[in-house]
PDB file of C-alpha atoms in Angstrom:
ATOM      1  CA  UNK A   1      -2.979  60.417 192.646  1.00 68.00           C
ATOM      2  CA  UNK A   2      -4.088  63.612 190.896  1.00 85.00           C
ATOM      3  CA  UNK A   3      -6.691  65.364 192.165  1.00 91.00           C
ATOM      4  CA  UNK A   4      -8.488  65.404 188.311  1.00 94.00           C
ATOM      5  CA  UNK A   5      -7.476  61.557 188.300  1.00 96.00           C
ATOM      6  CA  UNK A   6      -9.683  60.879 191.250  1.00 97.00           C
ATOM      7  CA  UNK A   7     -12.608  63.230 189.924  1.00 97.00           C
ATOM      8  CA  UNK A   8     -12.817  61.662 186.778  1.00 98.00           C
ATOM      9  CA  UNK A   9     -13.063  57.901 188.820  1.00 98.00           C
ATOM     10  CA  UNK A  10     -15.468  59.415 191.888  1.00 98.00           C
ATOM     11  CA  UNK A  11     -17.801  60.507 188.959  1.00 98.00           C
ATOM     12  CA  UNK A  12     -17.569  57.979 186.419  1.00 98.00           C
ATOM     13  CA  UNK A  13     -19.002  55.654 189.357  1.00 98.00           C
ATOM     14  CA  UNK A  14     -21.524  57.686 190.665  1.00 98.00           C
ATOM     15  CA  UNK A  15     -22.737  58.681 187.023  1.00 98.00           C
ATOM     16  CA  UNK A  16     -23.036  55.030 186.092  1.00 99.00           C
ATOM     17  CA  UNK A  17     -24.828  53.985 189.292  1.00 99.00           C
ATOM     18  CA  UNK A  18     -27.368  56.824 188.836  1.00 98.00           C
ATOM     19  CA  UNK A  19     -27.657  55.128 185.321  1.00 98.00           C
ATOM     20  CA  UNK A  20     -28.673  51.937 186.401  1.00 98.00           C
ATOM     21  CA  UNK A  21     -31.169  52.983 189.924  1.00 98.00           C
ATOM     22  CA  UNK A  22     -33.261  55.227 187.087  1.00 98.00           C
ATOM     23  CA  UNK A  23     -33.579  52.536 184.664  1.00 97.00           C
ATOM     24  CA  UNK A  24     -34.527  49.872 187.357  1.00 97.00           C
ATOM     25  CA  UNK A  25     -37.464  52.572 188.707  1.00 97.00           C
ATOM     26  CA  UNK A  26     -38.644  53.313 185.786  1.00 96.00           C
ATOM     27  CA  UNK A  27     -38.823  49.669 184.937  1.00 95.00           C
ATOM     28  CA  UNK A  28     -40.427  48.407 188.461  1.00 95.00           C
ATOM     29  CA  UNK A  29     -43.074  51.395 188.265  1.00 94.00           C
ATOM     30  CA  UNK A  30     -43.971  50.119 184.736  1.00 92.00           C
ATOM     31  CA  UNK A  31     -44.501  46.703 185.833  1.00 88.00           C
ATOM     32  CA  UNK A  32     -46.827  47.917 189.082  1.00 83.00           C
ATOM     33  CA  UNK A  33     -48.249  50.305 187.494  1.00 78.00           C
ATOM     34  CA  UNK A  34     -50.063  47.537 185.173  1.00 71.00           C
ATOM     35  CA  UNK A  35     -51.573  46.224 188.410  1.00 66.00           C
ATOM     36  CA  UNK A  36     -52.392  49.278 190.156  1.00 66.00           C
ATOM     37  CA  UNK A  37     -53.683  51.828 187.459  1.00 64.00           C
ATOM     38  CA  UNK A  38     -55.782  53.760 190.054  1.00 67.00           C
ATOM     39  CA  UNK A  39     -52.627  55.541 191.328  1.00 76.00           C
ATOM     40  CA  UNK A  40     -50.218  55.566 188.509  1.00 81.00           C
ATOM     41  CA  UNK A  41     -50.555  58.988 187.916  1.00 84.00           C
ATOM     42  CA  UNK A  42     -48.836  59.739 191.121  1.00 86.00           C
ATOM     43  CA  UNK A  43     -46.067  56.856 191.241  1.00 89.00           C
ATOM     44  CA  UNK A  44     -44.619  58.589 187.467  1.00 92.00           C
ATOM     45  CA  UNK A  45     -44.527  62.339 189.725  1.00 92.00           C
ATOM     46  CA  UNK A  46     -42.768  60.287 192.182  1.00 93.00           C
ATOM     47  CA  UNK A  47     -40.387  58.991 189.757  1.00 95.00           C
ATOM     48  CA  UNK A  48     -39.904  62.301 188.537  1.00 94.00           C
ATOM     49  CA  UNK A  49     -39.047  63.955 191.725  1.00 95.00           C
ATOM     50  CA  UNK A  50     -36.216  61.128 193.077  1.00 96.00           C
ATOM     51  CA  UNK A  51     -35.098  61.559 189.022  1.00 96.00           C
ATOM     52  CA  UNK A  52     -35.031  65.300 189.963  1.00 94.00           C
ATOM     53  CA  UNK A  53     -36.144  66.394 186.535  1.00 92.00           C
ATOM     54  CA  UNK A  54     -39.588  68.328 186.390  1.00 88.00           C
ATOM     55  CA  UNK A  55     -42.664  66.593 184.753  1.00 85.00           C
ATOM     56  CA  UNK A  56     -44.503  67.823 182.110  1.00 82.00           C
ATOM     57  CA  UNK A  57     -47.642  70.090 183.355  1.00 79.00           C
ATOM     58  CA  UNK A  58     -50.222  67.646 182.898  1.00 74.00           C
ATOM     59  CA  UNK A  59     -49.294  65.470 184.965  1.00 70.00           C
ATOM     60  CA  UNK A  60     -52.140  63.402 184.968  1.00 72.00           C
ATOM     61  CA  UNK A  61     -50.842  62.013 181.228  1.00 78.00           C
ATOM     62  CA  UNK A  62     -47.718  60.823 182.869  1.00 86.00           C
ATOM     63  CA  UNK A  63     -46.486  57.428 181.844  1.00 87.00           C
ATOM     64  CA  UNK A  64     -43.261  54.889 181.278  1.00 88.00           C
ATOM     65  CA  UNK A  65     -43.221  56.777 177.810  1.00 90.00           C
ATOM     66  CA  UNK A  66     -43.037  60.123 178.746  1.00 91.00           C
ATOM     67  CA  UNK A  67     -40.263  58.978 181.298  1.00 92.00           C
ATOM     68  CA  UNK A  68     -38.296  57.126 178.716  1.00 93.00           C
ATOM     69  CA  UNK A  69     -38.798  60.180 176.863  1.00 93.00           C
ATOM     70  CA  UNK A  70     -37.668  62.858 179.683  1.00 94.00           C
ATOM     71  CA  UNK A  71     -35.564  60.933 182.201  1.00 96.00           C
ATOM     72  CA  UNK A  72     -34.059  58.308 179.811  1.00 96.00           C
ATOM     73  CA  UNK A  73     -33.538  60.130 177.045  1.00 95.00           C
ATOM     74  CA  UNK A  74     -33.575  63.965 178.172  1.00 91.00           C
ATOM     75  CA  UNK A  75     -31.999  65.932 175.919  1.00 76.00           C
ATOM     76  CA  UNK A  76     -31.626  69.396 178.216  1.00 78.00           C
ATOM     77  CA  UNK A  77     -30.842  67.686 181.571  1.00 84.00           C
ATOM     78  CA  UNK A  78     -27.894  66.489 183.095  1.00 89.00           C
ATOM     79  CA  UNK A  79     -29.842  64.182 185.104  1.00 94.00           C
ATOM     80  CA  UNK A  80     -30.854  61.817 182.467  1.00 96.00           C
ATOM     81  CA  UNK A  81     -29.996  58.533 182.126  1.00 97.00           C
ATOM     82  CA  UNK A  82     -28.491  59.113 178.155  1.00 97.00           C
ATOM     83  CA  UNK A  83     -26.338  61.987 180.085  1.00 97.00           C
ATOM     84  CA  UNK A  84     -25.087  60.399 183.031  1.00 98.00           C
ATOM     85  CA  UNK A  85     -24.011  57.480 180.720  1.00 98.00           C
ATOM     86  CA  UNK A  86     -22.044  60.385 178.494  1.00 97.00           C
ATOM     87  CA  UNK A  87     -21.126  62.271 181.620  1.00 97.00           C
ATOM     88  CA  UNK A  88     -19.577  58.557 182.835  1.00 98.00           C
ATOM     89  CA  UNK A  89     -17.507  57.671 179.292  1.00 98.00           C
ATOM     90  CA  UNK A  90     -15.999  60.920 179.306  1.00 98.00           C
ATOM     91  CA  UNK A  91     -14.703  60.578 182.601  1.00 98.00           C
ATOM     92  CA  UNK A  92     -13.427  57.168 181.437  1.00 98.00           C
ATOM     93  CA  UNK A  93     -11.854  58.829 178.696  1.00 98.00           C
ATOM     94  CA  UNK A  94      -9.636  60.584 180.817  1.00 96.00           C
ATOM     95  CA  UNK A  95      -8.661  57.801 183.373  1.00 97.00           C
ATOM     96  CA  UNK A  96      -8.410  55.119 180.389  1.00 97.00           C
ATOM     97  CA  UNK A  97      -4.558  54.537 181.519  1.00 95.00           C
ATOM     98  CA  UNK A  98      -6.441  53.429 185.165  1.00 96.00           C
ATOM     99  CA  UNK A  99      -8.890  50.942 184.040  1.00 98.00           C
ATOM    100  CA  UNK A 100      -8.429  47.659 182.749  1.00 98.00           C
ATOM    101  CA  UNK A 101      -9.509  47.065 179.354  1.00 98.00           C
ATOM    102  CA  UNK A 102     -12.692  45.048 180.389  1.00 98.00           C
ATOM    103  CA  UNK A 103     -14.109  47.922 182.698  1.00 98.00           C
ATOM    104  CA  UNK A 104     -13.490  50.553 179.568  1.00 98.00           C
ATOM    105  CA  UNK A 105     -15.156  48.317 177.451  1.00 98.00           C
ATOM    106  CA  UNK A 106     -17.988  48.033 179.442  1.00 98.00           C
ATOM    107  CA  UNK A 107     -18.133  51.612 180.096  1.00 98.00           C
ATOM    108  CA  UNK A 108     -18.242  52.298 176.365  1.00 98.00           C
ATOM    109  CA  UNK A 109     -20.674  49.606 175.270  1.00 98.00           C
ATOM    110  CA  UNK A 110     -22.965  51.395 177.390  1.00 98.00           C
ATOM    111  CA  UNK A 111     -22.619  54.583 175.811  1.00 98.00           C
ATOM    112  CA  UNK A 112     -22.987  53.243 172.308  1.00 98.00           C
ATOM    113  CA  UNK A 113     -25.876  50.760 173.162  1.00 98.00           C
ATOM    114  CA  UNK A 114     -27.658  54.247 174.737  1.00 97.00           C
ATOM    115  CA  UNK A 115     -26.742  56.361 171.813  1.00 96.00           C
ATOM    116  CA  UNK A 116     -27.989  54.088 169.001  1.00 96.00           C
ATOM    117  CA  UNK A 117     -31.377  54.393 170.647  1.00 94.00           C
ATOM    118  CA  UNK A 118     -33.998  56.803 171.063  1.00 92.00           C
ATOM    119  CA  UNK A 119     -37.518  57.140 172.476  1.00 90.00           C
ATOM    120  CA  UNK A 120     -39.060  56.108 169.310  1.00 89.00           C
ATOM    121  CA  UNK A 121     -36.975  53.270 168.913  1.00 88.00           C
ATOM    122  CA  UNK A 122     -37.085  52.194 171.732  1.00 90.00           C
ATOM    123  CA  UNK A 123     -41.112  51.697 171.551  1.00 85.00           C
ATOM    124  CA  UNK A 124     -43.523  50.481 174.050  1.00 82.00           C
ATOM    125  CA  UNK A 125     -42.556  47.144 173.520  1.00 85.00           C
ATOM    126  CA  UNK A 126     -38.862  47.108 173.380  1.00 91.00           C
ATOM    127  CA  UNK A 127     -39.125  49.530 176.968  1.00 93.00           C
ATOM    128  CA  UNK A 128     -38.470  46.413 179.718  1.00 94.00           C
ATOM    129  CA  UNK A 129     -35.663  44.858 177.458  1.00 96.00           C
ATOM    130  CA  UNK A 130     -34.192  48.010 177.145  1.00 96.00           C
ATOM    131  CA  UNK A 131     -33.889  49.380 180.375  1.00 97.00           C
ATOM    132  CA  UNK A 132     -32.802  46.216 181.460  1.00 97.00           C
ATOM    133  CA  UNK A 133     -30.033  45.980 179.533  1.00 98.00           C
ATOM    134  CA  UNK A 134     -28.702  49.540 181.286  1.00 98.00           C
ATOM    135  CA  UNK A 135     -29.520  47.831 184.792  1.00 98.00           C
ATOM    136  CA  UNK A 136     -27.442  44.822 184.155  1.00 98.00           C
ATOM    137  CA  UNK A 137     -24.033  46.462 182.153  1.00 98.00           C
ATOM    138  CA  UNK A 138     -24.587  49.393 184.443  1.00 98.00           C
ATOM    139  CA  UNK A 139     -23.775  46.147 187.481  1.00 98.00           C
ATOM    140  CA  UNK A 140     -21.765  44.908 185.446  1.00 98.00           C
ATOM    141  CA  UNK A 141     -19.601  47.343 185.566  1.00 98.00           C
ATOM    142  CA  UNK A 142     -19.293  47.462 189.468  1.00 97.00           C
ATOM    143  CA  UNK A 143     -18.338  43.529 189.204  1.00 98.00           C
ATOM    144  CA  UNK A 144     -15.858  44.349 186.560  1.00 98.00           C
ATOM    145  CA  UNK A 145     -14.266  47.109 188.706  1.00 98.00           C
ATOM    146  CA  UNK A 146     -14.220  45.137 191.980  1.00 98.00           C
ATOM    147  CA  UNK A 147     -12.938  42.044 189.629  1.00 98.00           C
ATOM    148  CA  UNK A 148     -10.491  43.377 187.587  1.00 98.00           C
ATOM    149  CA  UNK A 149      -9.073  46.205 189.006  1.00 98.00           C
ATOM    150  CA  UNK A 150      -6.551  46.817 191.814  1.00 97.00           C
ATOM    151  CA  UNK A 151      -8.212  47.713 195.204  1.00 98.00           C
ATOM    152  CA  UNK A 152      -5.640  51.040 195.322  1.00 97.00           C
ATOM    153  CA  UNK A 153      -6.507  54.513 195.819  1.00 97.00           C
ATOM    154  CA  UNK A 154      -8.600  54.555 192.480  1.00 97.00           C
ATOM    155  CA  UNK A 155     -10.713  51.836 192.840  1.00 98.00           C
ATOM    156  CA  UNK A 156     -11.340  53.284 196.613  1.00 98.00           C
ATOM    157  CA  UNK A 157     -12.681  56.517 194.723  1.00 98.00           C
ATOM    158  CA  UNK A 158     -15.185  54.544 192.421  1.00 98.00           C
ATOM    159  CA  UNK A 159     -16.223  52.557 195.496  1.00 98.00           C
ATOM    160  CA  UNK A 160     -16.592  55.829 197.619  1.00 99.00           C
ATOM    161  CA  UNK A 161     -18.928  57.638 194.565  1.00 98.00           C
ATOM    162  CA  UNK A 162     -20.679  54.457 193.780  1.00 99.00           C
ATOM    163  CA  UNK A 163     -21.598  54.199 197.190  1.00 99.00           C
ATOM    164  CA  UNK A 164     -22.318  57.570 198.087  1.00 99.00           C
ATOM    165  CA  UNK A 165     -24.864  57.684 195.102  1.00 99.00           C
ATOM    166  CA  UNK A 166     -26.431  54.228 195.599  1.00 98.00           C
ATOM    167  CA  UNK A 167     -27.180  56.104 199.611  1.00 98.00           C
ATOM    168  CA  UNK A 168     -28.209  59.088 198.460  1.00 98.00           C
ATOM    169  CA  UNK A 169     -30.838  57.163 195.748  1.00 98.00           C
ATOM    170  CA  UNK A 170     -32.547  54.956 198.830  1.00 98.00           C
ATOM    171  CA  UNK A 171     -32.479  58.045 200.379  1.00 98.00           C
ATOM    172  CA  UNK A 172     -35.083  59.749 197.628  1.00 97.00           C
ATOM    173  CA  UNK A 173     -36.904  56.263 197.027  1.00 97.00           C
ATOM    174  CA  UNK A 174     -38.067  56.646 200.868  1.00 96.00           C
ATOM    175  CA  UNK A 175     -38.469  60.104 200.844  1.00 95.00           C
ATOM    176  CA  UNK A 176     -41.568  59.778 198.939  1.00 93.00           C
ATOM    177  CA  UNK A 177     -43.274  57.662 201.316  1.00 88.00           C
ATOM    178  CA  UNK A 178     -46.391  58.392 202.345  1.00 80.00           C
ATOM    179  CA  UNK A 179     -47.971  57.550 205.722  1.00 72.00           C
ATOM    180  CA  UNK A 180     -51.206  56.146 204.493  1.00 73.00           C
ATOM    181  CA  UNK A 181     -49.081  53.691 201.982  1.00 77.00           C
ATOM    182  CA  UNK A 182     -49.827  50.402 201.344  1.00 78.00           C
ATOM    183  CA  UNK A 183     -48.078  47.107 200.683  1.00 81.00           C
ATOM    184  CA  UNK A 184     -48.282  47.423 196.719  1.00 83.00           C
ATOM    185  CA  UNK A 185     -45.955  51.006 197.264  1.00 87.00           C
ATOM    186  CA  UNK A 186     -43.835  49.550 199.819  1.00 89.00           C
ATOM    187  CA  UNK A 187     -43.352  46.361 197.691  1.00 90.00           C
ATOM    188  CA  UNK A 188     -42.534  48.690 194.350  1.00 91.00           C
ATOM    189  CA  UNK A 189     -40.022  50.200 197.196  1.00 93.00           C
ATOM    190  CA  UNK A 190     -37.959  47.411 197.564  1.00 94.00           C
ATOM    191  CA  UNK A 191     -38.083  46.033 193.955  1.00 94.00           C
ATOM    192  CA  UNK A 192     -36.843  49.752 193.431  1.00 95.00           C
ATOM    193  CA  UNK A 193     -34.007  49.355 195.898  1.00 96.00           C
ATOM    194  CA  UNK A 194     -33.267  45.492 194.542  1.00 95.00           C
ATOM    195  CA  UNK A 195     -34.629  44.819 197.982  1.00 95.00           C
ATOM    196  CA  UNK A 196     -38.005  42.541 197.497  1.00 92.00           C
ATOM    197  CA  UNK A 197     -36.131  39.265 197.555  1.00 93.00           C
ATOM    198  CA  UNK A 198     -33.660  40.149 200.369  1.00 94.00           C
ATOM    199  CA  UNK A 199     -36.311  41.235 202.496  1.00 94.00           C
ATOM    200  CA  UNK A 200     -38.577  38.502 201.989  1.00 91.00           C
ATOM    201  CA  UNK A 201     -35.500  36.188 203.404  1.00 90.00           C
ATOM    202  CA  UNK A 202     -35.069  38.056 206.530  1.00 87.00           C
ATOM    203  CA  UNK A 203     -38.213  38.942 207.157  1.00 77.00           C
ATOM    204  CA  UNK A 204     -39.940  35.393 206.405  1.00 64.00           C
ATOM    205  CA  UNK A 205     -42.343  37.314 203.528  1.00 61.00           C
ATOM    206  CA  UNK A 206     -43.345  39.721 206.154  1.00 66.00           C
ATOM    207  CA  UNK A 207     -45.394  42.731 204.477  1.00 69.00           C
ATOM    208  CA  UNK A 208     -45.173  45.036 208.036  1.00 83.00           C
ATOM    209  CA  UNK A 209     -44.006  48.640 206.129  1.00 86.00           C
ATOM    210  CA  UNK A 210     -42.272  49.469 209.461  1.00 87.00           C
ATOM    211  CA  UNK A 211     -39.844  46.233 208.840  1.00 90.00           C
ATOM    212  CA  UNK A 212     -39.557  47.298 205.371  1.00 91.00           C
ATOM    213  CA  UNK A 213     -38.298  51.078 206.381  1.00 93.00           C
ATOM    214  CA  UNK A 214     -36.204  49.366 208.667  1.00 94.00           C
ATOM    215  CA  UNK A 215     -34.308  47.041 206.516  1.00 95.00           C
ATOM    216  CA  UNK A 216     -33.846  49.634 203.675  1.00 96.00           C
ATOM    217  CA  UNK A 217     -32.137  52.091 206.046  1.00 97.00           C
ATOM    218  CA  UNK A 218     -30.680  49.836 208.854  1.00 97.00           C
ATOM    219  CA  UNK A 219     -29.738  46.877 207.305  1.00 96.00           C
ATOM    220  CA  UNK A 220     -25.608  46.131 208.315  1.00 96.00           C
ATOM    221  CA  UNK A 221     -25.539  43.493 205.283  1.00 96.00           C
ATOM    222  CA  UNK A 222     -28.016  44.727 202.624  1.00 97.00           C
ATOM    223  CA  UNK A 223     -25.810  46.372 200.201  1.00 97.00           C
ATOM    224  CA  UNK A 224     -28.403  48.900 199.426  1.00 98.00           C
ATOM    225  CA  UNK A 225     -29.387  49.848 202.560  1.00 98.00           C
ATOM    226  CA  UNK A 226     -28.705  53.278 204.076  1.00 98.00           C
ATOM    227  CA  UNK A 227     -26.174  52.344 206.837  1.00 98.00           C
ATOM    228  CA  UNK A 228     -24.507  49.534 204.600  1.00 99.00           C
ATOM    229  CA  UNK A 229     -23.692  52.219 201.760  1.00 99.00           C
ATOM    230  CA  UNK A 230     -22.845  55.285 204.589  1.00 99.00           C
ATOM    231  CA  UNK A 231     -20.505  52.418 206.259  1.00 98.00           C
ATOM    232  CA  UNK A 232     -18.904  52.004 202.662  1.00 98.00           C
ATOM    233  CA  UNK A 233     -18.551  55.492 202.387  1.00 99.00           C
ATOM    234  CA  UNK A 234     -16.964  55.613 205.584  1.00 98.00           C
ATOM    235  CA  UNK A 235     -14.807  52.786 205.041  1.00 98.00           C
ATOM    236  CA  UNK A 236     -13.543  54.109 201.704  1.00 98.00           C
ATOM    237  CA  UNK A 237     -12.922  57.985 203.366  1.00 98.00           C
ATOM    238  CA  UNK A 238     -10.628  56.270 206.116  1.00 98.00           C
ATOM    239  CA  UNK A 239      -8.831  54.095 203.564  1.00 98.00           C
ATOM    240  CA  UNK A 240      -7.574  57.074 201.442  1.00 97.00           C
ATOM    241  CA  UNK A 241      -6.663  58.974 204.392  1.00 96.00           C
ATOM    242  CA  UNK A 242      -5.007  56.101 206.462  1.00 96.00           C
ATOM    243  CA  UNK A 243      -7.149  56.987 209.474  1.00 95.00           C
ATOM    244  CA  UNK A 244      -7.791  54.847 211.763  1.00 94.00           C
ATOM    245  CA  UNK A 245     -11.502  53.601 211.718  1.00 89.00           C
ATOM    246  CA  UNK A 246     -13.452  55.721 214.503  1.00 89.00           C
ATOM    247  CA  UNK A 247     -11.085  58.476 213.675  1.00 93.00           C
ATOM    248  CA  UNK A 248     -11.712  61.439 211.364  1.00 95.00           C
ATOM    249  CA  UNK A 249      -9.279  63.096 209.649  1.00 95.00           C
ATOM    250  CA  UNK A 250     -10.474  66.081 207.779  1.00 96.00           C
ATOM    251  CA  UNK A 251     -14.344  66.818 207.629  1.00 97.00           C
ATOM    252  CA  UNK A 252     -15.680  64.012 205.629  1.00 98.00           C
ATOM    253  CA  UNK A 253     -14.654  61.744 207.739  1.00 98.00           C
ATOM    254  CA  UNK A 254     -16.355  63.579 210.373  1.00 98.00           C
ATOM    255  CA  UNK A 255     -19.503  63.733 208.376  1.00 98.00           C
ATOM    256  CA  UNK A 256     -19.865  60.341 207.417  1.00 98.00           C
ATOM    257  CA  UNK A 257     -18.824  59.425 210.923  1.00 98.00           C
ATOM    258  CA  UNK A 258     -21.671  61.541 212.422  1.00 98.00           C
ATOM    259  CA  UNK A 259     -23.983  59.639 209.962  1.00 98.00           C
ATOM    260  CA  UNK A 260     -22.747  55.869 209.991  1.00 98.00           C
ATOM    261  CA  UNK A 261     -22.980  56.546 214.214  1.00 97.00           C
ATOM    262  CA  UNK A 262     -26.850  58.161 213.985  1.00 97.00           C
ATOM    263  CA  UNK A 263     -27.702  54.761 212.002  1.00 97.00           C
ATOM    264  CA  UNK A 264     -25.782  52.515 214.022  1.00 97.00           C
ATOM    265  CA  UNK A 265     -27.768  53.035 216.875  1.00 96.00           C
ATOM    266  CA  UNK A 266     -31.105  53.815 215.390  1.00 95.00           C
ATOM    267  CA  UNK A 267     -34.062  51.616 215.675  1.00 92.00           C
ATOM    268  CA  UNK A 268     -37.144  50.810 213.823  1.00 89.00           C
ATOM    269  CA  UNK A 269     -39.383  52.613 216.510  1.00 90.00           C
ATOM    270  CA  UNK A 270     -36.988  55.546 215.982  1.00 90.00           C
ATOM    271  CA  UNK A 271     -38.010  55.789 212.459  1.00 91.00           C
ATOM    272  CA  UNK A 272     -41.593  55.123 212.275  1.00 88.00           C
ATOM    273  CA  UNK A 273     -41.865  58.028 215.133  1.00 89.00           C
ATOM    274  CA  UNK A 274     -40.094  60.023 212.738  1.00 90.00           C
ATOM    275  CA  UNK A 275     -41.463  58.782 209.414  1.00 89.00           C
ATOM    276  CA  UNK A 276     -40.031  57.683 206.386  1.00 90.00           C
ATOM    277  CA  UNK A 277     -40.097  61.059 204.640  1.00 92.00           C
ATOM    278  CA  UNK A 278     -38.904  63.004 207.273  1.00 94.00           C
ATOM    279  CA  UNK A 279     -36.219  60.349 208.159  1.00 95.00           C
ATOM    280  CA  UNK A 280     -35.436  60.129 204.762  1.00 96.00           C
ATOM    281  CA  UNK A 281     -34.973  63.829 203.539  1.00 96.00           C
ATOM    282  CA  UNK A 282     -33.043  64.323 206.362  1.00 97.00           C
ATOM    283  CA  UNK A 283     -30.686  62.176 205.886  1.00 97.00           C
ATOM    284  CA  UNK A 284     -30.737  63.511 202.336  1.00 97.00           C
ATOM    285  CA  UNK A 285     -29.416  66.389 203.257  1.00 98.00           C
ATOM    286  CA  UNK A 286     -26.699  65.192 205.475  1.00 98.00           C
ATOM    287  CA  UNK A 287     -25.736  63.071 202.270  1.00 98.00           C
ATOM    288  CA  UNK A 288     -26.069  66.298 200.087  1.00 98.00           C
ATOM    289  CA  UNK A 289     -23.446  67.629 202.416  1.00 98.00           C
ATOM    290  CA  UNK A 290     -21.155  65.075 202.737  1.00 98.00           C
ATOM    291  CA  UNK A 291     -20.951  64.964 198.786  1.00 98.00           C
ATOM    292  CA  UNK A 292     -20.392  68.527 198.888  1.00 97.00           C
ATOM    293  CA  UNK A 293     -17.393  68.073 201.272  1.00 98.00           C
ATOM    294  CA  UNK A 294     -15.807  65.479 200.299  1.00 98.00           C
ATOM    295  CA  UNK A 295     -15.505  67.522 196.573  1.00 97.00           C
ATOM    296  CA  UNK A 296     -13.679  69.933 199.042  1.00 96.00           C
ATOM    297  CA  UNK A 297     -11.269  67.872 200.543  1.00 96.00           C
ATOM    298  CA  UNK A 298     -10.192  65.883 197.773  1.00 96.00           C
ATOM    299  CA  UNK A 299     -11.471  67.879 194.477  1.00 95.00           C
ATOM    300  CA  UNK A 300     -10.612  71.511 195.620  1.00 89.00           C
ATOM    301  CA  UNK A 301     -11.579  73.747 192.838  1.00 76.00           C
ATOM    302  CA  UNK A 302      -8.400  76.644 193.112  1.00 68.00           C
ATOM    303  CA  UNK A 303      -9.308  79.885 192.547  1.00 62.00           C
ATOM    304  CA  UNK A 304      -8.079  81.748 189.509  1.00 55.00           C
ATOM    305  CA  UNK A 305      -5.956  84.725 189.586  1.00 53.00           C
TER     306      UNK A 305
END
């Protein structure tokens, strides 16, 4: 496969996965920030940090507008929602002869349902419904691709960036944990991470924040779980490469070995000594790296003359 080929698939997935995490955040802040006013102020910064696009100064004013506004519809950054979903089409644009006709079309409705809106038209009451209908076409999407698709080399590049960005957003969501937090942040946690309902199954509607850290970075079968996504990663890396698993052979494998190994044998006492944010961020950076190598081995930008 061309390397541009498996670019254009690696990103389309990861783009479209960033797509639907931000909308459900901003959604599930919305909704607990009705019930818990007191701190709203600083659940929107939050938002605005794992978005990685800067607030506006007063941050005190912050609201589900202003991040419809900014991270939904924001014109200047790259890291909006309305620019990963354009960032995502054109990369199916380019690929169209590897996608079935069902995953394009789902790919484009997306785009056009994001275009033909705006902050205004959105409005204050049209918000939920809206960024709902991102969430579900943006999973939609992943179901179409794991449905319709042949599970070749390209579809093991859109699993390998949909996973890698599904880790690396539980890794942000948990990285602005605070110590002192209480249940009503760790719940918006897991409704963030699509993780309330899960959790309240194998935990028996345990509340205990430590079991909560725990099953958002250690769960084997949670799909949005730290070491199920690094695993998935993993898993993808050795099927391109046809090395055995518990191999490596170039340095992503090695990286995302090192990582899936660290969480394999990791306990919850292991992370509560270490804290969620410090756990978190570094593991953020050994994700930041991993992305950054894998590009390397498999997008290598050559050098012009």
């Amino acid at each position: 496969m061309l390397s541009r080929v498996a670019e254009s698939l690696y990103w389309m997935a990861r783009n479209v996965e960033r797509a639907e995490d931000l909308a459900r955040l901003i959604d599930t802040t919305a909704m607990r920030s009705v019930d818990h006013a007191g701190d709203a102020a600083e659940r929107w910064s939050s938002v605005y940090r794992i978005a990685g696009v800067p607030p506006p100064e007063a941050t005190e004013l912050l609201t589900r507008a202003t991040a419809i506004e900014d991270i939904v519809f924001g014109i200047e950054s790259r890291l909006s929602i309305a620019a990963c979903v354009r960032i995502a089409r054109q990369n199916a644009v380019g690929v169209r002869a590897e996608l079935t006709t069902e995953v394009w079309e789902c790919v484009n409705g997306l785009y056009l349902f994001v275009e033909a809106h705006s902050p205004r038209a959105v409005g204050p009451d049209g918000a939920s419904t809206f960024l709902r209908s991102i969430r579900d076409t943006a999973q939609a999407f992943g179901g179409l691709c794991d449905a319709t698709l042949a599970h070749d080399d390209a579809w093991e590049f859109l699993r390998l960036g949909r996973a890698l960005e599904r880790a690396r957003m539980t890794a942000r969501v948990l990285a602005e944990i605070e110590p002192d937090d209480g249940p009503h942040v760790w719940q918006l946690v897991l409704e963030a991470c699509c993780a309330s309902a899960p959790f309240a199954r194998a935990q028996r509607q345990s509340s205990d924040p430590a079991e909560a850290l725990a099953f958002l970075a250690l769960s084997a079968n949670f799909p949005r779980s730290l070491r199920f996504c690094v695993r998935e990663v993993d898993t993808a890396l050795h099927s391109l490469s046809g090395a055995p698993t518990g191999t490596f052979a170039d340095a992503a494998e090695r990286i995302s070995g090192r990582i899936c190994a660290s969480l394999d044998f990791a306990g919850t006492g292991d992370l509560m000594r270490e804290g969620a944010r410090a756990f978190a961020t570094g593991l953020g950076t050994q994700l930041d790296e991993l992305g950054s190598t894998i590009g390397a081995t498999y997008f290598p930008r050559i050098p012009v003359a």
